[in-house]
Short mmCIF file of C-alpha atoms in Angstrom, two decimals:
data_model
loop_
_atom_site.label_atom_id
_atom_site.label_comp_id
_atom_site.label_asym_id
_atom_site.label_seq_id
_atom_site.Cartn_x
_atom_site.Cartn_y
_atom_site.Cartn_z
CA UNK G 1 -6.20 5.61 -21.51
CA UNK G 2 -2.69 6.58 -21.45
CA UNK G 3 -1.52 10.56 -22.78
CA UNK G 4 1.93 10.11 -23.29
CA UNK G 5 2.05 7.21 -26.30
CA UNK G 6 2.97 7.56 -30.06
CA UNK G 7 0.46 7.60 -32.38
CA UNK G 8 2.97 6.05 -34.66
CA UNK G 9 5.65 3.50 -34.35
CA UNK G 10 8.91 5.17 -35.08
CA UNK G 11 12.51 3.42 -34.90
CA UNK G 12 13.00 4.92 -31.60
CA UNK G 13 10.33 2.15 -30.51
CA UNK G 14 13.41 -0.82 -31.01
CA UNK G 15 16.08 0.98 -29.10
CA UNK G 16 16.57 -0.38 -25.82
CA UNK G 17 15.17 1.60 -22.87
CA UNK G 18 18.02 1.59 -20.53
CA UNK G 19 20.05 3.20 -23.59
CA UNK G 20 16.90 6.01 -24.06
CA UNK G 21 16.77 6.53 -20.56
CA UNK G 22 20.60 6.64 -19.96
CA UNK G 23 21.18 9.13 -23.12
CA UNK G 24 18.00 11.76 -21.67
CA UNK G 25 19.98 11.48 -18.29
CA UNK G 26 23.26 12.81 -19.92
CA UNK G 27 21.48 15.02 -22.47
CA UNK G 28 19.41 16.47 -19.28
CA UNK G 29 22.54 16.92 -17.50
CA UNK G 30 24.63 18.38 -20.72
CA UNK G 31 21.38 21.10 -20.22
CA UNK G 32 21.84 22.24 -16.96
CA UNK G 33 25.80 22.60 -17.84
CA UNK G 34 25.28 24.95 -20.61
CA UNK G 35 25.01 28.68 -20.25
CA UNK G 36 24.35 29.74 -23.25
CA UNK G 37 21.32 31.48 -24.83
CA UNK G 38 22.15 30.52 -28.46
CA UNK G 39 23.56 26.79 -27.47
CA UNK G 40 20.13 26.47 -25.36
CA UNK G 41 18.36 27.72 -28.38
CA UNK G 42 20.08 24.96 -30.70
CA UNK G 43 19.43 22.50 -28.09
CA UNK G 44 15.65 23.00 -28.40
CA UNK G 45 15.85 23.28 -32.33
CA UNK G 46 17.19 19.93 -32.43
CA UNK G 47 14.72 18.18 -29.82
CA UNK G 48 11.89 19.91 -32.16
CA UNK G 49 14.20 18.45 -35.32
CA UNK G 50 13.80 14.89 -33.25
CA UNK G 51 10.24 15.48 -32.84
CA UNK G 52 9.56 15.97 -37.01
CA UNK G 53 12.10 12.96 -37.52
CA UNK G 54 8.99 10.74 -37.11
CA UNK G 55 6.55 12.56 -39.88
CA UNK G 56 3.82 15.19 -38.95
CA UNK G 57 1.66 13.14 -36.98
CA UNK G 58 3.88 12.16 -34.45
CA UNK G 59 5.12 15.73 -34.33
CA UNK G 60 1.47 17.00 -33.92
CA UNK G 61 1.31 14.85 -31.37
CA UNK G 62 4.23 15.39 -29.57
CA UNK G 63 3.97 19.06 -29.36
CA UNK G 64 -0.22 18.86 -28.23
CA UNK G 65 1.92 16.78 -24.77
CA UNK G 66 4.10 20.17 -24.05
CA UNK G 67 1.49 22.62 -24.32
CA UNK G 68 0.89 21.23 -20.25
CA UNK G 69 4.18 23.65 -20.32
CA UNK G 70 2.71 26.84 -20.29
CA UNK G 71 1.29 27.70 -17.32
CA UNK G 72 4.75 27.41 -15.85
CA UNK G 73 6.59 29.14 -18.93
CA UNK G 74 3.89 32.35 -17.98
CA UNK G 75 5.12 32.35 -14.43
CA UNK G 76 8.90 32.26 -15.65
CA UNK G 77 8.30 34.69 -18.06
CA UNK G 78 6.71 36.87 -15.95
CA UNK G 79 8.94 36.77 -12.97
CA UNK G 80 11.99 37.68 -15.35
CA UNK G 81 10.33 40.35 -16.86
CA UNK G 82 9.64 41.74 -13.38
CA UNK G 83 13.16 41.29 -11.84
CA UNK G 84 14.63 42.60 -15.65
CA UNK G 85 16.88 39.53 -16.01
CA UNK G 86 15.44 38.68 -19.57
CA UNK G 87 18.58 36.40 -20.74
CA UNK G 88 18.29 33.90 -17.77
CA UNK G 89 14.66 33.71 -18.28
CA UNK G 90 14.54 32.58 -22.20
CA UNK G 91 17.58 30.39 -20.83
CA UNK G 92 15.39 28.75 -18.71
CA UNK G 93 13.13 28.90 -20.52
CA UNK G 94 14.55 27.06 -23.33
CA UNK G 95 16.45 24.41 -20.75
CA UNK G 96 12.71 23.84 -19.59
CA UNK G 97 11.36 22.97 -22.74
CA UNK G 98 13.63 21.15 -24.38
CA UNK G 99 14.58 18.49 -21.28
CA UNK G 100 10.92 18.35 -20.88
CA UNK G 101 10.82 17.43 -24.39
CA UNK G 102 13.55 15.13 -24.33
CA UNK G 103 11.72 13.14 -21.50
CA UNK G 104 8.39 13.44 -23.22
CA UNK G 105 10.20 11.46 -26.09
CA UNK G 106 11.66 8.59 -24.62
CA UNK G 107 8.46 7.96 -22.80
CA UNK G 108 6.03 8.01 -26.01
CA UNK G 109 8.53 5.63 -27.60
CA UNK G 110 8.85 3.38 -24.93
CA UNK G 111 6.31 0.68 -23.72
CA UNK G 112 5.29 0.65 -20.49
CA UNK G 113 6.77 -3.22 -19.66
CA UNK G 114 10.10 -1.70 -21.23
CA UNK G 115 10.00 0.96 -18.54
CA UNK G 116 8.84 -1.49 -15.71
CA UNK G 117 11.95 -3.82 -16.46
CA UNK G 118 14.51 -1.02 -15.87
CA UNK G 119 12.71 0.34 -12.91
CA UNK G 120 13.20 -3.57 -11.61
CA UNK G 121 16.92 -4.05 -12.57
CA UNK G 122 17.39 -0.34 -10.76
CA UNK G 123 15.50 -2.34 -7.95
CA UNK G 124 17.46 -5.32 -7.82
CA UNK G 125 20.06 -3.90 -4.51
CA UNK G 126 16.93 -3.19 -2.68
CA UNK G 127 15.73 -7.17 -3.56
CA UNK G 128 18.83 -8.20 -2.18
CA UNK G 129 17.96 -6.90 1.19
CA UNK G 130 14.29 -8.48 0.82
CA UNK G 131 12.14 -5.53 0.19
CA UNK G 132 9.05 -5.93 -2.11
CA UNK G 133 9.76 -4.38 -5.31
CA UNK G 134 6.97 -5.93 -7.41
CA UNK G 135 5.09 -3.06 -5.82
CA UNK G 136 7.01 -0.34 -6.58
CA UNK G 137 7.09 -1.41 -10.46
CA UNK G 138 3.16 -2.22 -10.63
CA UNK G 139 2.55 1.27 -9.00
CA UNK G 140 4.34 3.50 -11.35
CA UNK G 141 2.11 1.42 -13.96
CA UNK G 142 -0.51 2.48 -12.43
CA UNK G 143 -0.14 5.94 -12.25
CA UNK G 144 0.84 6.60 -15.77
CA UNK G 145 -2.45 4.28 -16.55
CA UNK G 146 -4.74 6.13 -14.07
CA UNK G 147 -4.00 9.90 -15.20
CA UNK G 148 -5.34 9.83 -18.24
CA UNK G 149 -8.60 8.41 -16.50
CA UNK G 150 -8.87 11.22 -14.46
CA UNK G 151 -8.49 13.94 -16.58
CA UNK G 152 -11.36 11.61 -18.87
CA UNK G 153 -13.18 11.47 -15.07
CA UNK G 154 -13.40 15.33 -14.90
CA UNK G 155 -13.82 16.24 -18.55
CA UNK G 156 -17.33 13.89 -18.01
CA UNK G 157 -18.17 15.73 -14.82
CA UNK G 158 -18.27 19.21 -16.09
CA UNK G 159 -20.39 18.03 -19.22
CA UNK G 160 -22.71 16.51 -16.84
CA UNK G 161 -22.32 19.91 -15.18
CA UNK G 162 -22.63 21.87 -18.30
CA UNK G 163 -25.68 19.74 -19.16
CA UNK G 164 -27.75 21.41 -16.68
CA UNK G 165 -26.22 24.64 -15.90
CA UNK G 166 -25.35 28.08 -17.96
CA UNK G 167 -22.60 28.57 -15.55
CA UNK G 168 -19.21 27.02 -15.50
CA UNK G 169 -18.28 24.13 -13.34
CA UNK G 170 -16.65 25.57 -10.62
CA UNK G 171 -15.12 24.47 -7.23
CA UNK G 172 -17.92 22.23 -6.13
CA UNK G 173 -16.79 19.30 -8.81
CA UNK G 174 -14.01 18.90 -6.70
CA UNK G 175 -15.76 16.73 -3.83
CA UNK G 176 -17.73 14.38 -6.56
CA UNK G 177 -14.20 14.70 -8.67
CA UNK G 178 -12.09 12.63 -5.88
CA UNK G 179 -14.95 10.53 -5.06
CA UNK G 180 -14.35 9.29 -8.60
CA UNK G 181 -10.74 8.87 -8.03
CA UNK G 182 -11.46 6.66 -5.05
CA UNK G 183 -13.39 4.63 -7.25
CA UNK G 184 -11.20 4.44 -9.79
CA UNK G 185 -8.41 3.10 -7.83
CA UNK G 186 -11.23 0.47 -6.04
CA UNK G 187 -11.54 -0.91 -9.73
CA UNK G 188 -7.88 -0.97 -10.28
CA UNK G 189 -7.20 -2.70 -7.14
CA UNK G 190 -9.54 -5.31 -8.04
CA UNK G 191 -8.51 -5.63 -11.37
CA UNK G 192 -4.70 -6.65 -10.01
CA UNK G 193 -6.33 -8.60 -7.61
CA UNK G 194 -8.28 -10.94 -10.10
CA UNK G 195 -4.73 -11.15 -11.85
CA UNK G 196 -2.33 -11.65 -8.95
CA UNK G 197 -1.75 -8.69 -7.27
CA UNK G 198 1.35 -8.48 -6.15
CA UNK G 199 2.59 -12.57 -6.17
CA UNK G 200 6.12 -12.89 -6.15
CA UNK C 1 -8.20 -28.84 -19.12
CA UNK C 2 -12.13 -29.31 -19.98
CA UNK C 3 -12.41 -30.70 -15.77
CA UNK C 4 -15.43 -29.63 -14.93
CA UNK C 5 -14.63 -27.29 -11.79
CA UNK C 6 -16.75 -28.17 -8.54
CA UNK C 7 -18.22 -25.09 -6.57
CA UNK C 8 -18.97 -25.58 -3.07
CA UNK C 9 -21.29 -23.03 -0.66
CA UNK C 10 -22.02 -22.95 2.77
CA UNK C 11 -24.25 -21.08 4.75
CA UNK C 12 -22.41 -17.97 2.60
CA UNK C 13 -23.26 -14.55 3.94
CA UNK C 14 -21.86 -11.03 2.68
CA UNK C 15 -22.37 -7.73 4.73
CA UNK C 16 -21.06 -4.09 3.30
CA UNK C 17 -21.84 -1.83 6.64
CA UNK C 18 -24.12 -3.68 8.13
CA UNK C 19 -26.02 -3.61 4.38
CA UNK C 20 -27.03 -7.25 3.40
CA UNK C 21 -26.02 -8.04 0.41
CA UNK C 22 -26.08 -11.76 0.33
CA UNK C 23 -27.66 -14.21 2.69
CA UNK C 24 -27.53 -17.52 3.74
CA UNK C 25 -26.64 -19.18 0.69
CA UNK C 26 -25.97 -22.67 0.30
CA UNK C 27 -25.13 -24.46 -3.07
CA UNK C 28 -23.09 -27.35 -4.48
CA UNK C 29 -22.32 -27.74 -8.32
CA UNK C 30 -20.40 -29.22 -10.68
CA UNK C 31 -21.36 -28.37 -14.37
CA UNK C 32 -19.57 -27.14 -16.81
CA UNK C 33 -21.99 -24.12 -17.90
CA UNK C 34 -24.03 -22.65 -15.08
CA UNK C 35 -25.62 -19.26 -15.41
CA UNK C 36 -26.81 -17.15 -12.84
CA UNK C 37 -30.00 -14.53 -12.86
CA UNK C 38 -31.08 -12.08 -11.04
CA UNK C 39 -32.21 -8.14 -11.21
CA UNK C 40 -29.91 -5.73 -10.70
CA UNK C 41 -29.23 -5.22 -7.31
CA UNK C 42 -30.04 -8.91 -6.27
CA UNK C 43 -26.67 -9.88 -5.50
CA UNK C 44 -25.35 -11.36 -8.79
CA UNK C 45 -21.82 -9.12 -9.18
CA UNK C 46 -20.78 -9.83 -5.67
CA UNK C 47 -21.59 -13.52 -5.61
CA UNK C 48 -19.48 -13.03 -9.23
CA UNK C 49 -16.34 -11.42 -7.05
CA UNK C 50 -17.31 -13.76 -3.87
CA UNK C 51 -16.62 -16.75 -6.80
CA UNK C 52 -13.56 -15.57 -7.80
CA UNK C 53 -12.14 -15.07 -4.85
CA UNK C 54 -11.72 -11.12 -5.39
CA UNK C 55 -13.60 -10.57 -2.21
CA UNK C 56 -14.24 -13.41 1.20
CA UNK C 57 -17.11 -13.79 2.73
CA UNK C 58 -18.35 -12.08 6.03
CA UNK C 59 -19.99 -15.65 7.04
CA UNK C 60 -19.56 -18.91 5.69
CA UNK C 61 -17.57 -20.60 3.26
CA UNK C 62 -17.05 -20.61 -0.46
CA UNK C 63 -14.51 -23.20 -2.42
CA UNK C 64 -13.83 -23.47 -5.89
CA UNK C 65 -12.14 -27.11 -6.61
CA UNK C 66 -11.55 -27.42 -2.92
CA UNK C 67 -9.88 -24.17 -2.72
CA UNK C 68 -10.22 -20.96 -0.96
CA UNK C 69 -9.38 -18.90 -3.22
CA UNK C 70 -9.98 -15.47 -1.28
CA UNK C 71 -7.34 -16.59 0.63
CA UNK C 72 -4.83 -18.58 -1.75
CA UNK C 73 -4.45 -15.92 -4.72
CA UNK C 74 -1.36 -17.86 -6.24
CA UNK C 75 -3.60 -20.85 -6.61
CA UNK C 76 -6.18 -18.71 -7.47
CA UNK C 77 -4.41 -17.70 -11.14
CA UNK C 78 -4.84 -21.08 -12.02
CA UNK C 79 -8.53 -21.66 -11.03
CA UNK C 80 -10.23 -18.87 -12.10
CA UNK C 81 -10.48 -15.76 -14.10
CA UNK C 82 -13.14 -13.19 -14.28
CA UNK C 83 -14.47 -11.00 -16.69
CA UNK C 84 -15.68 -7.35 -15.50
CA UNK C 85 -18.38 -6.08 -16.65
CA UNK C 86 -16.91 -2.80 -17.59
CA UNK C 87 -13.59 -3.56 -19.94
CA UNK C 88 -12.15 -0.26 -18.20
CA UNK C 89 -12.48 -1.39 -15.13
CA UNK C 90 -10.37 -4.50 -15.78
CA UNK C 91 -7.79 -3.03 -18.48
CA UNK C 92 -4.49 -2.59 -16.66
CA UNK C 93 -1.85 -1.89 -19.41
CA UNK C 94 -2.06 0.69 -22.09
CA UNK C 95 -1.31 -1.44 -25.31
CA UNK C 96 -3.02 -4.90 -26.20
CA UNK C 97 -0.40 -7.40 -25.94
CA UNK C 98 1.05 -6.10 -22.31
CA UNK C 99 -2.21 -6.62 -20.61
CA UNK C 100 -2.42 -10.15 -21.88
CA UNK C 101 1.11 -10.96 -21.35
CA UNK C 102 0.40 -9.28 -18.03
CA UNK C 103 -1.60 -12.04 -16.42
CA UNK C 104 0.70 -14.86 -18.10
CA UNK C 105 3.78 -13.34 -16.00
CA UNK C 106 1.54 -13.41 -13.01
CA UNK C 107 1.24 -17.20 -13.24
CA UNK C 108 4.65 -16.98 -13.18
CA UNK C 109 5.96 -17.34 -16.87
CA UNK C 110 9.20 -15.87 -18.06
CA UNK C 111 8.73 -12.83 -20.03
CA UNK C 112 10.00 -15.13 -23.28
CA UNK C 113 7.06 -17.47 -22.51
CA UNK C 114 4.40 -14.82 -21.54
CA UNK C 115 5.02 -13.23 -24.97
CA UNK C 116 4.99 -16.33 -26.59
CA UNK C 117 2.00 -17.38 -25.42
CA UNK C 118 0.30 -13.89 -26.38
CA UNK C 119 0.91 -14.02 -29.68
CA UNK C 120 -0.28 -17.61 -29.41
CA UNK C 121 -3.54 -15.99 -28.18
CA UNK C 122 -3.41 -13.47 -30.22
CA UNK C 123 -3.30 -15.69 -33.56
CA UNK C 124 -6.24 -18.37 -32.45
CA UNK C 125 -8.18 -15.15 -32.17
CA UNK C 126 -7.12 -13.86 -35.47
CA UNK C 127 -5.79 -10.39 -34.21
CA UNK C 128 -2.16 -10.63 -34.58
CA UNK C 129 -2.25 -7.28 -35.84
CA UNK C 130 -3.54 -5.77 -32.39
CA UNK C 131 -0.63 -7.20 -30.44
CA UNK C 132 0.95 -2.80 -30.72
CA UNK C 133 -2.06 -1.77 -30.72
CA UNK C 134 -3.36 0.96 -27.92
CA UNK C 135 -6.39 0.17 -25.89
CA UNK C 136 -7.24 4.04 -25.65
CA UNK C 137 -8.00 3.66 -29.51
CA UNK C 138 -10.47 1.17 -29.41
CA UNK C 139 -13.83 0.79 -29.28
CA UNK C 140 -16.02 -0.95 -26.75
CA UNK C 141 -16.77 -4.36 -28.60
CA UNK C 142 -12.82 -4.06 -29.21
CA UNK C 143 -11.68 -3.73 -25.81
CA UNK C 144 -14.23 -6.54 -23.67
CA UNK C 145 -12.62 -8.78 -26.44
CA UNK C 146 -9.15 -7.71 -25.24
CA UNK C 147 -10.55 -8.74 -21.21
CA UNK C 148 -11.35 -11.61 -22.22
CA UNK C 149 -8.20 -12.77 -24.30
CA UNK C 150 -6.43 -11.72 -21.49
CA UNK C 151 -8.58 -13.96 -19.11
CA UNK C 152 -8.65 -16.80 -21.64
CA UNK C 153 -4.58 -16.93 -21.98
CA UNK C 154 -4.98 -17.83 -18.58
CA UNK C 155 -6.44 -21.18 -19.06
CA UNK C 156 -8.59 -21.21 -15.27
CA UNK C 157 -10.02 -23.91 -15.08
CA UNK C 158 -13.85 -21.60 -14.39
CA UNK C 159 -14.06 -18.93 -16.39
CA UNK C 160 -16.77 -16.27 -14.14
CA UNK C 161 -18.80 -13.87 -16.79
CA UNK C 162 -20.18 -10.70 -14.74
CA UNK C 163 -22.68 -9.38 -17.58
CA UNK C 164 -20.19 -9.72 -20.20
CA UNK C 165 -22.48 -8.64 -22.97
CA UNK C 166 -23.95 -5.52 -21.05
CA UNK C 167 -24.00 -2.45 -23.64
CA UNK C 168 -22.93 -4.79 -26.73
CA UNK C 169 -24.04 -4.31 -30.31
CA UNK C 170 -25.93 -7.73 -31.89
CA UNK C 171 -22.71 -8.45 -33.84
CA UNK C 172 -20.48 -8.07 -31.30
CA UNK C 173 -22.67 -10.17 -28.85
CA UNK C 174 -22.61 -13.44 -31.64
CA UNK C 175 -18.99 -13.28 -31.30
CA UNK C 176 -18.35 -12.73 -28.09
CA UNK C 177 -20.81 -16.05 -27.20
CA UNK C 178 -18.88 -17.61 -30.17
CA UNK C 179 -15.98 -17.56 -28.37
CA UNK C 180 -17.21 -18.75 -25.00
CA UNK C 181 -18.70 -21.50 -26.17
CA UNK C 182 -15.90 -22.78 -26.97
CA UNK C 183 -14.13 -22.77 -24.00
CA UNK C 184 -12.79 -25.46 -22.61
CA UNK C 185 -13.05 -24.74 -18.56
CA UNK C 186 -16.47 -24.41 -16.83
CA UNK C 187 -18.64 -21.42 -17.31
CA UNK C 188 -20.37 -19.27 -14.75
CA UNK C 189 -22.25 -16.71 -16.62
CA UNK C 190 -24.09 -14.01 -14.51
CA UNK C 191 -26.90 -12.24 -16.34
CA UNK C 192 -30.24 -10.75 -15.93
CA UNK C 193 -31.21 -11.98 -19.58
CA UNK C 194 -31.87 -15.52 -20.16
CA UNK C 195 -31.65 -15.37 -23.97
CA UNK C 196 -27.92 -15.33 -23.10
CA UNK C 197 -28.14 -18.64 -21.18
CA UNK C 198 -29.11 -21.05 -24.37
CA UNK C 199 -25.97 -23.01 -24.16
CA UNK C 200 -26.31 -23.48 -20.47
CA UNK C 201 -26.81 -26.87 -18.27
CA UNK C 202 -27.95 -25.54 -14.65
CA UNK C 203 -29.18 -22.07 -13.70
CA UNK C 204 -29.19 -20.26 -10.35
CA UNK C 205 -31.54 -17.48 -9.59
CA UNK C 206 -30.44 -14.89 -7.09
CA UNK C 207 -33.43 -13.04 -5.59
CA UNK C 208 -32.43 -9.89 -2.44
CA UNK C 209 -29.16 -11.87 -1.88
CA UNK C 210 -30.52 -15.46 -1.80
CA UNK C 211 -31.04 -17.85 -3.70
CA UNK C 212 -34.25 -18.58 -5.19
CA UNK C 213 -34.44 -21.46 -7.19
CA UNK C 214 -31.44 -23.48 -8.66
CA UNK C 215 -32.24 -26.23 -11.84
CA UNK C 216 -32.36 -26.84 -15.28
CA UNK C 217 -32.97 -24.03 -17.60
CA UNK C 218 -36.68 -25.85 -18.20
CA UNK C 219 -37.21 -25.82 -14.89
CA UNK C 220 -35.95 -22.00 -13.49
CA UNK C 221 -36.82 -20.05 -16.63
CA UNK C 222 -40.48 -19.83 -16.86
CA UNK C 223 -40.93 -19.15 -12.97
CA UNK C 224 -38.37 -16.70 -13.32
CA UNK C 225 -39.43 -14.46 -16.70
CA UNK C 226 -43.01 -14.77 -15.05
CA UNK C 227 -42.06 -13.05 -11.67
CA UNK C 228 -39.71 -10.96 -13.86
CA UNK C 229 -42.85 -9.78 -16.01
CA UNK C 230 -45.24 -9.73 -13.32
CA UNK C 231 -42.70 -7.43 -11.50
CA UNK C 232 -42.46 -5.11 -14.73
CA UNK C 233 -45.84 -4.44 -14.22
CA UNK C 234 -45.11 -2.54 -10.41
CA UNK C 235 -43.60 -0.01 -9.51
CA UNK C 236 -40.88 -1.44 -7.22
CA UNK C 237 -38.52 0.99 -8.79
CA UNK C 238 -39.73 3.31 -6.11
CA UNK C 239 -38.47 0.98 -3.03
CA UNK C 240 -34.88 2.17 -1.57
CA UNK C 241 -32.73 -1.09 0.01
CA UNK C 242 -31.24 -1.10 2.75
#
């Protein structure tokens, strides 16, 4: 239902979010400030050190969520080895991963209400001039709870292809694919609905 | 709490495109269990949402307890809950005790209270230990008992059951009933088996969006399992609606 959670509880699970969130904005900022391929390469080290703090399953775990990485680590690498400027590219390469996995901790160690609640309290100057925030907090719920349902969605539609066919699914899942989606988000919708929807 | 909640129709009618899909219904009870049959495709899971105030109605009106509840949702937390059919359509939050302490906030408890009263929920069912626990890693029993902890923290005063024992093992099924037969608010239990009805005061049988006959299980049951059996023995299958 939801890709980015811990498989274990770890300590990280009691901090505060505003504190997690806060400390990946200055750590992702520290990042971008360094220019260094051997402080870059430490950086990553000890986000991959954070990452086996936990135990091996939460490490095995946390490294399956970054392999999403590497279609855009084969483009990076590729483009430096084109233009020759191999020391930027492992830079950025190494920046990539490790804010990425900075990010990808905070949000496996923090529950989705925790999140919600900051997102509202960073809300609260728009409440003052009477906008609708309940809204904008439900939604992001929804999309973190919804992705995993697609990717579910289309893993099911090219078995059902597979189940009939030698060939691979190809472009023409795509149509029955958003259909799904549409659905999907019908359900949802009704689901909030029966609960409240959006009552302040 | 155990009021028995008062359902009102009149002259209800509910289009999708110009597609029928419930007609002319007209209907006024007050029990505290009522089941509803019907085949699939008669009707039964929109008259469910048309109940619950999910969806209104193209003609006609429906109240629950004097209210329209299509219209007033806040009152509508208070008056009635519904359980899906499919837990994964219904499941908002990833872990087990935010998606009952979901529907607690909505009523408008503090986020002190709403967690209170999940755990509260949590222990009459037993299951403290699934308060962390991630709905992704449960199975299906597991998760329709998570929809309807969530609905039950609620307290409505009718409780509206679309198939909740469809694709249940036997075990799972005894609890599940277990449970609702304890519950204090009014039932309305939609199904197309009547071996889920026993409990049950008054049944309504939906029939191609109307209603067919409306009694005592004594009296609806045997006309109904006949025409069901006699109808088993066609091929109706075949026929496209609409």
């Amino acid at each position: 239902m939801i890709s980015l959670t811990s498989p274990v509880r770890t300590r990280a699970h009691d901090w505060p979010a505003p504190f997690k969130l806060f400390a990946l904005a200055v750590a992702t900022f520290v990042l971008f400030l360094v220019n260094d391929l051997w402080l870059m390469g430490a950086a990553l080290a000890v986000t991959l050190g954070l990452y086996a703090l936990p135990g091996a399953v939460f490490f095995k775990a946390g490294i399956r969520r970054l392999k999403v990485l590497w279609p855009f680590l084969v483009i990076l690498g590729v483009w430096h080895l084109v233009t020759a400027t191999y020391e930027e590219g492992a830079q950025i390469i190494l920046r990539l991963l490790a804010a990425v996995g900075l990010a990808n901790l905070v949000t496996m160690t923090t529950a989705l209400n925790e999140m919600i609640e900051v997102i509202r309290w960073l809300a609260t100057p728009l409440r003052r001039f009477g906008l609708h925030t309940r809204a904008l907090e439900l939604a992001i719920a929804l999309v973190i709870r919804i992705l995993p349902t697609l990717v579910d969605n289309g893993t099911r539609l090219s078995d059902a292809w597979r189940a009939r066919s030698r060939r691979r699914p190809g472009w023409r899942v795509v149509v029955p694919f958003t259909l799904l989606a549409l659905d999907d988000a019908d359900h949802l919708a009704e689901a909030l609905r029966a609960r409240g929807g959006f009552l302040e | 709490m155990a009021k028995v909640s008062q359902i009102d129709i009149r002259d209800l009618s509910y289009t999708i495109e110009d597609k029928q899909i419930l007609d002319g219904m007209s209907l006024s009870l007050a029990e505290q269990r009522v089941g509803v049959v019907g085949r699939n495709g008669s009707g039964k899971s929109t008259f469910a949402r048309l109940v619950a105030g999910l969806v209104a109605p193209t003609k006609g009106t429906i109240r629950v307890n004097d209210l329209n509840l299509a219209k007033d949702r806040r009152a509508a937390m208070g008056e009635v809950g519904i359980l899906f059919q499919n837990p994964e359509h219904q499941i908002i939050f990833p872990t087990v005790g935010e998606e009952i302490a979901f529907g607690l906030q909505q009523q408008g408890a503090s986020k002190s209270a709403a967690t209170e009263a999940m755990l509260d929920i949590l222990d009459q069912f037993s299951l403290s230990h699934w308060k962390e626990a991630y709905i992704a890693t449960l199975s299906q029993g597991q998760k329709h008992l998570v929809t309807l902890m969530s609905v039950v923290a609620m307290k409505p005063a009718l409780l509206v059951l679309d198939e909740p024992f469809a694709g249940l093992d036997i075990p799972t099924k005894a609890q599940m009933k277990r449970y609702l037969n304890l519950y204090e608010g009014s039932l309305l239990h939609i199904t197309h088996d009547p071996g889920d009805l026993e409990a049950y005061d008054s049944i309504i049988w939906i029939d191609q969006g109307r209603i067919q006959n409306v009694g005592s299980k004594e009296e609806v049951f045997p006309v109904y399992l006949e025409a069901m059996n006699r109808l088993g023995e066609h091929d109706d299958l075949a026929d496209l609606s609409g």
